[in-house]
Amino acid sequence: MNASNTLSRQGHRLLQIGVALLLFSSFEGFAIPYLAAPRLGLSAHTLSALEGALLLALGLTWSRLNLGAAMSRIAFWLLIYSALAILAAYVIASAWGAGNETMPLAAGAFHGSAFQEAVIKGVAYSSAPTGLISFVLILWGLRLSEAWRADS
């Protein structure tokens, strides 16, 4: 499979996941009042909508990346992991009524057990390096190709 076909398929998957996150955000909004930490639930709701829009935008531009198959695969999976990991941390925190150590502005006074706080912190913090690496690869992939420069 060539890099162009891989990029096209990955872009389509990003569009699907983006729409799925928007759908999740829509349904999760109904659950906010019933969560242990409603403010964290609202944060998860907003975050999933933002991530959905981000993945839709990246899905539309993904096929234009100037990346080989291996680099696009790395960028794709790190992006997906990063988006879902941080969202999972917020959803877990809102369900448990915990998360003050990791996300104090959203969690407020909601503080869980040491185990709960460690799980939330581990999942949330694991999303940062994976997201940063993915964004660096995406930025690198948005450079102009030699063929495009020759045409101009």
CSV table of N, CA and C in Angstrom, one decimal:
chain,number,residue,atom,x,y,z
A,1,MET,N,0.9,-1.2,0.0
A,1,MET,CA,0.0,0.0,0.0
A,1,MET,C,0.9,1.2,0.0
A,2,ASN,N,0.6,2.2,-0.9
A,2,ASN,CA,1.5,3.4,-1.0
A,2,ASN,C,1.1,4.4,0.1
A,3,ALA,N,1.9,5.4,0.3
A,3,ALA,CA,1.7,6.4,1.3
A,3,ALA,C,0.5,7.2,1.0
A,4,SER,N,0.2,7.5,-0.2
A,4,SER,CA,-1.0,8.3,-0.6
A,4,SER,C,-2.3,7.6,-0.1
A,5,ASN,N,-2.4,6.3,-0.4
A,5,ASN,CA,-3.6,5.6,0.0
A,5,ASN,C,-3.7,5.5,1.5
A,6,THR,N,-2.5,5.3,2.1
A,6,THR,CA,-2.5,5.2,3.6
A,6,THR,C,-3.0,6.5,4.2
A,7,LEU,N,-2.5,7.7,3.7
A,7,LEU,CA,-2.9,9.0,4.2
A,7,LEU,C,-4.4,9.2,4.0
A,8,SER,N,-4.9,8.8,2.8
A,8,SER,CA,-6.3,8.9,2.5
A,8,SER,C,-7.2,8.1,3.5
A,9,ARG,N,-6.8,6.9,3.8
A,9,ARG,CA,-7.6,6.0,4.7
A,9,ARG,C,-7.5,6.6,6.1
A,10,GLN,N,-6.3,7.0,6.5
A,10,GLN,CA,-6.2,7.6,7.9
A,10,GLN,C,-7.0,8.9,8.0
A,11,GLY,N,-7.0,9.7,7.0
A,11,GLY,CA,-7.9,10.9,7.0
A,11,GLY,C,-9.3,10.6,7.2
A,12,HIS,N,-9.8,9.5,6.5
A,12,HIS,CA,-11.2,9.1,6.6
A,12,HIS,C,-11.5,8.6,8.0
A,13,ARG,N,-10.5,7.9,8.6
A,13,ARG,CA,-10.7,7.4,10.0
A,13,ARG,C,-10.8,8.6,10.9
A,14,LEU,N,-10.0,9.6,10.7
A,14,LEU,CA,-10.0,10.7,11.6
A,14,LEU,C,-11.4,11.4,11.5
A,15,LEU,N,-11.9,11.5,10.3
A,15,LEU,CA,-13.3,12.1,10.2
A,15,LEU,C,-14.3,11.2,10.9
A,16,GLN,N,-14.2,9.9,10.8
A,16,GLN,CA,-15.1,9.1,11.5
A,16,GLN,C,-15.0,9.2,13.0
A,17,ILE,N,-13.8,9.2,13.5
A,17,ILE,CA,-13.6,9.4,15.0
A,17,ILE,C,-14.0,10.8,15.4
A,18,GLY,N,-13.8,11.8,14.6
A,18,GLY,CA,-14.2,13.1,14.9
A,18,GLY,C,-15.7,13.2,15.1
A,19,VAL,N,-16.5,12.6,14.2
A,19,VAL,CA,-17.9,12.6,14.2
A,19,VAL,C,-18.4,11.8,15.5
A,20,ALA,N,-17.7,10.7,15.7
A,20,ALA,CA,-18.0,9.9,16.9
A,20,ALA,C,-17.8,10.7,18.2
A,21,LEU,N,-16.8,11.5,18.3
A,21,LEU,CA,-16.6,12.3,19.4
A,21,LEU,C,-17.6,13.4,19.6
A,22,LEU,N,-18.1,13.9,18.5
A,22,LEU,CA,-19.2,14.9,18.5
A,22,LEU,C,-20.5,14.2,19.0
A,23,LEU,N,-20.7,13.0,18.6
A,23,LEU,CA,-21.8,12.2,19.0
A,23,LEU,C,-21.7,11.9,20.5
A,24,PHE,N,-20.5,11.5,20.9
A,24,PHE,CA,-20.3,11.2,22.4
A,24,PHE,C,-20.6,12.5,23.2
A,25,SER,N,-20.1,13.6,22.7
A,25,SER,CA,-20.3,14.9,23.4
A,25,SER,C,-21.8,15.2,23.5
A,26,SER,N,-22.5,14.9,22.5
A,26,SER,CA,-24.0,15.2,22.5
A,26,SER,C,-24.7,14.3,23.6
A,27,PHE,N,-24.3,13.0,23.6
A,27,PHE,CA,-25.0,12.2,24.6
A,27,PHE,C,-24.4,12.4,26.0
A,28,GLU,N,-23.2,12.6,26.1
A,28,GLU,CA,-22.6,12.8,27.4
A,28,GLU,C,-23.1,14.1,28.1
A,29,GLY,N,-23.6,15.0,27.3
A,29,GLY,CA,-24.2,16.2,27.9
A,29,GLY,C,-25.4,15.9,28.7
A,30,PHE,N,-26.1,14.9,28.4
A,30,PHE,CA,-27.3,14.5,29.2
A,30,PHE,C,-26.9,13.9,30.5
A,31,ALA,N,-25.7,13.4,30.6
A,31,ALA,CA,-25.3,12.7,31.8
A,31,ALA,C,-24.7,13.6,32.9
A,32,ILE,N,-24.4,14.8,32.4
A,32,ILE,CA,-23.6,15.8,33.3
A,32,ILE,C,-24.3,15.9,34.7
A,33,PRO,N,-25.6,16.1,34.8
A,33,PRO,CA,-26.1,16.3,36.2
A,33,PRO,C,-26.1,15.1,37.1
A,34,TYR,N,-25.9,13.9,36.5
A,34,TYR,CA,-25.9,12.7,37.2
A,34,TYR,C,-24.5,12.2,37.6
A,35,LEU,N,-23.5,12.9,37.2
A,35,LEU,CA,-22.1,12.5,37.4
A,35,LEU,C,-21.7,12.9,38.8
A,36,ALA,N,-20.7,12.2,39.4
A,36,ALA,CA,-20.2,12.5,40.7
A,36,ALA,C,-19.6,13.9,40.8
A,37,ALA,N,-19.0,14.4,39.7
A,37,ALA,CA,-18.4,15.7,39.6
A,37,ALA,C,-19.0,16.4,38.4
A,38,PRO,N,-20.1,17.0,38.4
A,38,PRO,CA,-20.7,17.6,37.2
A,38,PRO,C,-19.8,18.6,36.5
A,39,ARG,N,-19.0,19.4,37.2
A,39,ARG,CA,-18.2,20.3,36.6
A,39,ARG,C,-17.1,19.6,35.7
A,40,LEU,N,-16.6,18.5,36.2
A,40,LEU,CA,-15.7,17.7,35.3
A,40,LEU,C,-16.4,17.1,34.2
A,41,GLY,N,-17.7,16.7,34.4
A,41,GLY,CA,-18.5,16.2,33.3
A,41,GLY,C,-18.7,17.3,32.2
A,42,LEU,N,-18.9,18.5,32.6
A,42,LEU,CA,-19.0,19.6,31.6
A,42,LEU,C,-17.7,19.8,30.9
A,43,SER,N,-16.6,19.7,31.6
A,43,SER,CA,-15.3,19.8,31.0
A,43,SER,C,-15.1,18.7,29.9
A,44,ALA,N,-15.5,17.4,30.3
A,44,ALA,CA,-15.4,16.3,29.4
A,44,ALA,C,-16.2,16.5,28.1
A,45,HIS,N,-17.4,17.1,28.4
A,45,HIS,CA,-18.4,17.4,27.3
A,45,HIS,C,-17.7,18.4,26.3
A,46,THR,N,-17.2,19.5,26.8
A,46,THR,CA,-16.6,20.5,26.0
A,46,THR,C,-15.3,20.0,25.3
A,47,LEU,N,-14.5,19.2,26.1
A,47,LEU,CA,-13.3,18.6,25.5
A,47,LEU,C,-13.6,17.7,24.3
A,48,SER,N,-14.6,16.8,24.5
A,48,SER,CA,-14.9,15.9,23.4
A,48,SER,C,-15.4,16.6,22.2
A,49,ALA,N,-16.1,17.7,22.3
A,49,ALA,CA,-16.6,18.5,21.2
A,49,ALA,C,-15.4,19.2,20.5
A,50,LEU,N,-14.5,19.7,21.3
A,50,LEU,CA,-13.3,20.3,20.8
A,50,LEU,C,-12.4,19.3,20.0
A,51,GLU,N,-12.2,18.2,20.6
A,51,GLU,CA,-11.4,17.1,20.0
A,51,GLU,C,-12.1,16.6,18.7
A,52,GLY,N,-13.4,16.5,18.7
A,52,GLY,CA,-14.1,16.1,17.5
A,52,GLY,C,-13.9,17.1,16.4
A,53,ALA,N,-14.0,18.4,16.7
A,53,ALA,CA,-13.7,19.4,15.7
A,53,ALA,C,-12.3,19.4,15.2
A,54,LEU,N,-11.3,19.2,16.1
A,54,LEU,CA,-9.9,19.1,15.7
A,54,LEU,C,-9.7,17.9,14.8
A,55,LEU,N,-10.2,16.7,15.2
A,55,LEU,CA,-10.0,15.6,14.3
A,55,LEU,C,-10.7,15.7,13.0
A,56,LEU,N,-11.8,16.4,12.9
A,56,LEU,CA,-12.5,16.7,11.6
A,56,LEU,C,-11.6,17.5,10.8
A,57,ALA,N,-11.0,18.6,11.3
A,57,ALA,CA,-10.1,19.5,10.6
A,57,ALA,C,-8.9,18.7,10.1
A,58,LEU,N,-8.3,17.9,11.0
A,58,LEU,CA,-7.1,17.2,10.6
A,58,LEU,C,-7.4,16.1,9.6
A,59,GLY,N,-8.6,15.5,9.8
A,59,GLY,CA,-9.0,14.5,8.8
A,59,GLY,C,-9.1,15.0,7.4
A,60,LEU,N,-9.6,16.3,7.3
A,60,LEU,CA,-9.7,16.9,6.0
A,60,LEU,C,-8.3,17.3,5.4
A,61,THR,N,-7.4,17.5,6.2
A,61,THR,CA,-6.0,17.9,5.7
A,61,THR,C,-5.0,16.8,5.7
A,62,TRP,N,-5.4,15.6,6.3
A,62,TRP,CA,-4.4,14.5,6.4
A,62,TRP,C,-3.8,14.0,5.1
A,63,SER,N,-4.6,13.9,4.1
A,63,SER,CA,-4.1,13.4,2.8
A,63,SER,C,-3.1,14.4,2.2
A,64,ARG,N,-3.0,15.6,2.6
A,64,ARG,CA,-2.1,16.6,2.1
A,64,ARG,C,-0.7,16.6,2.8
A,65,LEU,N,-0.6,15.7,3.9
A,65,LEU,CA,0.7,15.6,4.6
A,65,LEU,C,1.7,15.0,3.7
A,66,ASN,N,2.9,15.5,3.9
A,66,ASN,CA,4.1,15.0,3.1
A,66,ASN,C,4.8,14.1,4.1
A,67,LEU,N,4.2,13.0,4.4
A,67,LEU,CA,4.8,12.0,5.3
A,67,LEU,C,4.8,10.6,4.6
A,68,GLY,N,5.8,9.8,4.9
A,68,GLY,CA,5.8,8.4,4.5
A,68,GLY,C,4.8,7.6,5.3
A,69,ALA,N,4.6,6.4,4.9
A,69,ALA,CA,3.7,5.5,5.5
A,69,ALA,C,4.0,5.3,7.0
A,70,ALA,N,5.2,5.1,7.3
A,70,ALA,CA,5.6,4.8,8.7
A,70,ALA,C,5.4,6.1,9.6
A,71,MET,N,5.8,7.2,9.1
A,71,MET,CA,5.6,8.4,9.9
A,71,MET,C,4.2,8.8,10.0
A,72,SER,N,3.4,8.6,9.0
A,72,SER,CA,2.0,9.0,9.1
A,72,SER,C,1.3,8.0,10.0
A,73,ARG,N,1.7,6.8,10.1
A,73,ARG,CA,1.1,5.8,11.0
A,73,ARG,C,1.4,6.2,12.4
A,74,ILE,N,2.6,6.6,12.7
A,74,ILE,CA,3.0,7.0,14.0
A,74,ILE,C,2.2,8.3,14.4
A,75,ALA,N,2.2,9.3,13.5
A,75,ALA,CA,1.4,10.5,13.9
A,75,ALA,C,0.0,10.2,14.1
A,76,PHE,N,-0.6,9.3,13.3
A,76,PHE,CA,-2.0,9.0,13.4
A,76,PHE,C,-2.4,8.3,14.7
A,77,TRP,N,-1.6,7.3,15.1
A,77,TRP,CA,-1.9,6.6,16.3
A,77,TRP,C,-1.6,7.4,17.5
A,78,LEU,N,-0.5,8.2,17.5
A,78,LEU,CA,-0.3,9.0,18.7
A,78,LEU,C,-1.3,10.1,18.8
A,79,LEU,N,-1.8,10.6,17.7
A,79,LEU,CA,-2.9,11.6,17.8
A,79,LEU,C,-4.2,11.0,18.4
A,80,ILE,N,-4.5,9.8,17.9
A,80,ILE,CA,-5.7,9.1,18.4
A,80,ILE,C,-5.6,8.8,19.9
A,81,TYR,N,-4.4,8.3,20.3
A,81,TYR,CA,-4.2,7.9,21.7
A,81,TYR,C,-4.3,9.2,22.6
A,82,SER,N,-3.6,10.2,22.1
A,82,SER,CA,-3.6,11.5,22.9
A,82,SER,C,-5.0,12.0,23.1
A,83,ALA,N,-5.8,12.1,22.1
A,83,ALA,CA,-7.1,12.6,22.2
A,83,ALA,C,-8.0,11.8,23.1
A,84,LEU,N,-7.9,10.4,22.9
A,84,LEU,CA,-8.8,9.6,23.7
A,84,LEU,C,-8.3,9.5,25.2
A,85,ALA,N,-7.0,9.5,25.4
A,85,ALA,CA,-6.5,9.4,26.8
A,85,ALA,C,-6.9,10.6,27.6
A,86,ILE,N,-6.7,11.8,27.1
A,86,ILE,CA,-7.1,13.0,28.0
A,86,ILE,C,-8.6,13.0,28.2
A,87,LEU,N,-9.4,12.6,27.2
A,87,LEU,CA,-10.8,12.6,27.3
A,87,LEU,C,-11.2,11.5,28.4
A,88,ALA,N,-10.5,10.3,28.3
A,88,ALA,CA,-10.8,9.3,29.3
A,88,ALA,C,-10.5,9.7,30.7
A,89,ALA,N,-9.4,10.5,30.9
A,89,ALA,CA,-9.0,11.0,32.2
A,89,ALA,C,-10.1,11.9,32.7
A,90,TYR,N,-10.7,12.7,31.9
A,90,TYR,CA,-11.8,13.6,32.4
A,90,TYR,C,-13.1,12.8,32.7
A,91,VAL,N,-13.4,11.9,31.8
A,91,VAL,CA,-14.6,11.1,32.0
A,91,VAL,C,-14.4,10.2,33.3
A,92,ILE,N,-13.3,9.6,33.5
A,92,ILE,CA,-13.1,8.8,34.7
A,92,ILE,C,-13.2,9.7,35.9
A,93,ALA,N,-12.5,10.9,35.9
A,93,ALA,CA,-12.5,11.8,37.0
A,93,ALA,C,-14.0,12.3,37.3
A,94,SER,N,-14.7,12.5,36.3
A,94,SER,CA,-16.1,13.0,36.5
A,94,SER,C,-17.0,11.9,37.1
A,95,ALA,N,-16.7,10.7,36.7
A,95,ALA,CA,-17.5,9.5,37.2
A,95,ALA,C,-17.1,9.2,38.6
A,96,TRP,N,-15.9,9.3,39.0
A,96,TRP,CA,-15.4,9.0,40.3
A,96,TRP,C,-15.5,10.1,41.3
A,97,GLY,N,-15.7,11.3,40.8
A,97,GLY,CA,-15.7,12.5,41.7
A,97,GLY,C,-14.3,12.7,42.2
A,98,ALA,N,-13.4,12.7,41.4
A,98,ALA,CA,-12.0,12.8,41.8
A,98,ALA,C,-11.2,13.7,40.8
A,99,GLY,N,-9.9,13.8,40.9
A,99,GLY,CA,-9.1,14.5,39.9
A,99,GLY,C,-8.5,15.8,40.3
A,100,ASN,N,-8.7,16.2,41.6
A,100,ASN,CA,-8.2,17.5,42.1
A,100,ASN,C,-6.7,17.6,41.9
A,101,GLU,N,-6.0,16.5,42.0
A,101,GLU,CA,-4.5,16.6,41.9
A,101,GLU,C,-4.0,16.9,40.5
A,102,THR,N,-4.8,16.4,39.5
A,102,THR,CA,-4.4,16.6,38.1
A,102,THR,C,-5.0,17.8,37.4
A,103,MET,N,-6.3,18.0,37.7
A,103,MET,CA,-7.1,19.0,37.0
A,103,MET,C,-7.8,19.8,38.1
A,104,PRO,N,-7.1,20.6,38.9
A,104,PRO,CA,-7.7,21.3,40.0
A,104,PRO,C,-8.8,22.4,39.6
A,105,LEU,N,-8.6,23.0,38.5
A,105,LEU,CA,-9.6,24.0,38.1
A,105,LEU,C,-10.9,23.4,37.7
A,106,ALA,N,-10.9,22.3,37.1
A,106,ALA,CA,-12.1,21.6,36.7
A,106,ALA,C,-12.7,20.8,37.8
A,107,ALA,N,-11.8,20.1,38.6
A,107,ALA,CA,-12.3,19.2,39.7
A,107,ALA,C,-12.8,20.0,40.9
A,108,GLY,N,-12.2,21.2,41.2
A,108,GLY,CA,-12.5,21.9,42.4
A,108,GLY,C,-12.2,21.1,43.6
A,109,ALA,N,-13.1,20.9,44.5
A,109,ALA,CA,-12.8,20.2,45.7
A,109,ALA,C,-12.9,18.7,45.6
A,110,PHE,N,-13.3,18.1,44.4
A,110,PHE,CA,-13.4,16.7,44.3
A,110,PHE,C,-12.1,16.0,44.3
A,111,HIS,N,-11.8,15.3,45.3
A,111,HIS,CA,-10.5,14.6,45.5
A,111,HIS,C,-10.8,13.1,45.8
A,112,GLY,N,-10.2,12.2,45.0
A,112,GLY,CA,-10.4,10.8,45.2
A,112,GLY,C,-9.4,10.1,46.0
A,113,SER,N,-9.4,8.8,46.1
A,113,SER,CA,-8.4,8.1,46.8
A,113,SER,C,-7.1,8.2,46.1
A,114,ALA,N,-6.0,7.8,46.8
A,114,ALA,CA,-4.7,7.8,46.2
A,114,ALA,C,-4.6,7.0,44.9
A,115,PHE,N,-5.3,5.9,44.8
A,115,PHE,CA,-5.3,5.1,43.6
A,115,PHE,C,-6.1,5.8,42.5
A,116,GLN,N,-7.2,6.4,42.8
A,116,GLN,CA,-8.0,7.1,41.8
A,116,GLN,C,-7.2,8.2,41.2
A,117,GLU,N,-6.6,9.0,42.1
A,117,GLU,CA,-5.8,10.2,41.6
A,117,GLU,C,-4.6,9.7,40.8
A,118,ALA,N,-4.0,8.6,41.2
A,118,ALA,CA,-2.9,8.1,40.4
A,118,ALA,C,-3.3,7.6,39.0
A,119,VAL,N,-4.4,7.0,38.9
A,119,VAL,CA,-5.0,6.5,37.6
A,119,VAL,C,-5.3,7.7,36.7
A,120,ILE,N,-5.9,8.7,37.3
A,120,ILE,CA,-6.3,9.9,36.5
A,120,ILE,C,-5.0,10.6,36.0
A,121,LYS,N,-4.1,10.7,36.9
A,121,LYS,CA,-2.8,11.4,36.6
A,121,LYS,C,-2.1,10.6,35.5
A,122,GLY,N,-2.0,9.3,35.7
A,122,GLY,CA,-1.2,8.5,34.7
A,122,GLY,C,-1.9,8.6,33.3
A,123,VAL,N,-3.2,8.5,33.2
A,123,VAL,CA,-3.8,8.5,31.9
A,123,VAL,C,-3.7,9.9,31.3
A,124,ALA,N,-4.0,11.0,32.1
A,124,ALA,CA,-3.9,12.3,31.6
A,124,ALA,C,-2.5,12.7,31.2
A,125,TYR,N,-1.5,12.4,32.0
A,125,TYR,CA,-0.2,12.8,31.7
A,125,TYR,C,0.4,12.1,30.5
A,126,SER,N,-0.1,10.9,30.2
A,126,SER,CA,0.4,10.1,29.1
A,126,SER,C,0.0,10.7,27.8
A,127,SER,N,-1.1,11.5,27.8
A,127,SER,CA,-1.6,12.1,26.6
A,127,SER,C,-0.7,13.3,26.1
A,128,ALA,N,0.0,13.9,27.0
A,128,ALA,CA,0.8,15.1,26.6
A,128,ALA,C,2.0,14.8,25.6
A,129,PRO,N,2.9,13.9,26.0
A,129,PRO,CA,4.0,13.6,25.0
A,129,PRO,C,3.5,13.0,23.7
A,130,THR,N,2.5,12.1,23.8
A,130,THR,CA,2.0,11.5,22.5
A,130,THR,C,1.4,12.6,21.6
A,131,GLY,N,0.6,13.5,22.2
A,131,GLY,CA,0.0,14.6,21.4
A,131,GLY,C,1.1,15.5,20.8
A,132,LEU,N,2.1,15.9,21.6
A,132,LEU,CA,3.1,16.8,21.1
A,132,LEU,C,3.9,16.1,20.0
A,133,ILE,N,4.3,14.9,20.1
A,133,ILE,CA,5.0,14.2,19.1
A,133,ILE,C,4.1,14.1,17.8
A,134,SER,N,2.9,13.8,18.0
A,134,SER,CA,2.0,13.8,16.8
A,134,SER,C,1.9,15.2,16.1
A,135,PHE,N,1.7,16.2,16.9
A,135,PHE,CA,1.6,17.5,16.3
A,135,PHE,C,2.9,18.0,15.6
A,136,VAL,N,4.1,17.6,16.2
A,136,VAL,CA,5.3,17.9,15.5
A,136,VAL,C,5.4,17.2,14.2
A,137,LEU,N,5.0,15.9,14.1
A,137,LEU,CA,5.0,15.1,12.9
A,137,LEU,C,4.0,15.7,11.9
A,138,ILE,N,2.9,16.2,12.4
A,138,ILE,CA,1.9,16.8,11.5
A,138,ILE,C,2.4,18.1,10.9
A,139,LEU,N,3.0,18.9,11.8
A,139,LEU,CA,3.6,20.2,11.3
A,139,LEU,C,4.7,19.9,10.3
A,140,TRP,N,5.5,18.9,10.5
A,140,TRP,CA,6.6,18.5,9.6
A,140,TRP,C,6.0,18.0,8.3
A,141,GLY,N,4.9,17.3,8.4
A,141,GLY,CA,4.2,16.8,7.2
A,141,GLY,C,3.5,17.9,6.4
A,142,LEU,N,3.3,19.0,6.9
A,142,LEU,CA,2.7,20.1,6.2
A,142,LEU,C,3.7,21.0,5.5
A,143,ARG,N,5.0,20.6,5.5
A,143,ARG,CA,5.9,21.3,4.7
A,143,ARG,C,5.6,21.1,3.2
A,144,LEU,N,6.1,22.0,2.4
A,144,LEU,CA,5.9,22.0,1.0
A,144,LEU,C,6.7,20.8,0.4
A,145,SER,N,6.2,20.1,-0.5
A,145,SER,CA,6.9,19.0,-1.2
A,145,SER,C,7.7,19.6,-2.3
A,146,GLU,N,8.7,18.8,-2.7
A,146,GLU,CA,9.6,19.3,-3.8
A,146,GLU,C,8.8,19.4,-5.1
A,147,ALA,N,7.9,18.6,-5.3
A,147,ALA,CA,7.1,18.7,-6.6
A,147,ALA,C,6.2,19.9,-6.6
A,148,TRP,N,5.7,20.3,-5.4
A,148,TRP,CA,4.8,21.5,-5.3
A,148,TRP,C,5.7,22.7,-5.5
A,149,ARG,N,6.9,22.7,-5.0
A,149,ARG,CA,7.8,23.9,-5.1
A,149,ARG,C,8.2,24.1,-6.6
A,150,ALA,N,8.4,23.0,-7.3
A,150,ALA,CA,8.8,23.0,-8.7
A,150,ALA,C,7.7,23.6,-9.6
A,151,ASP,N,6.5,23.4,-9.2
A,151,ASP,CA,5.3,23.9,-10.0
A,151,ASP,C,5.1,25.4,-9.8
A,152,SER,N,5.6,25.9,-8.7
A,152,SER,CA,5.3,27.3,-8.4
A,152,SER,C,6.3,28.3,-9.0
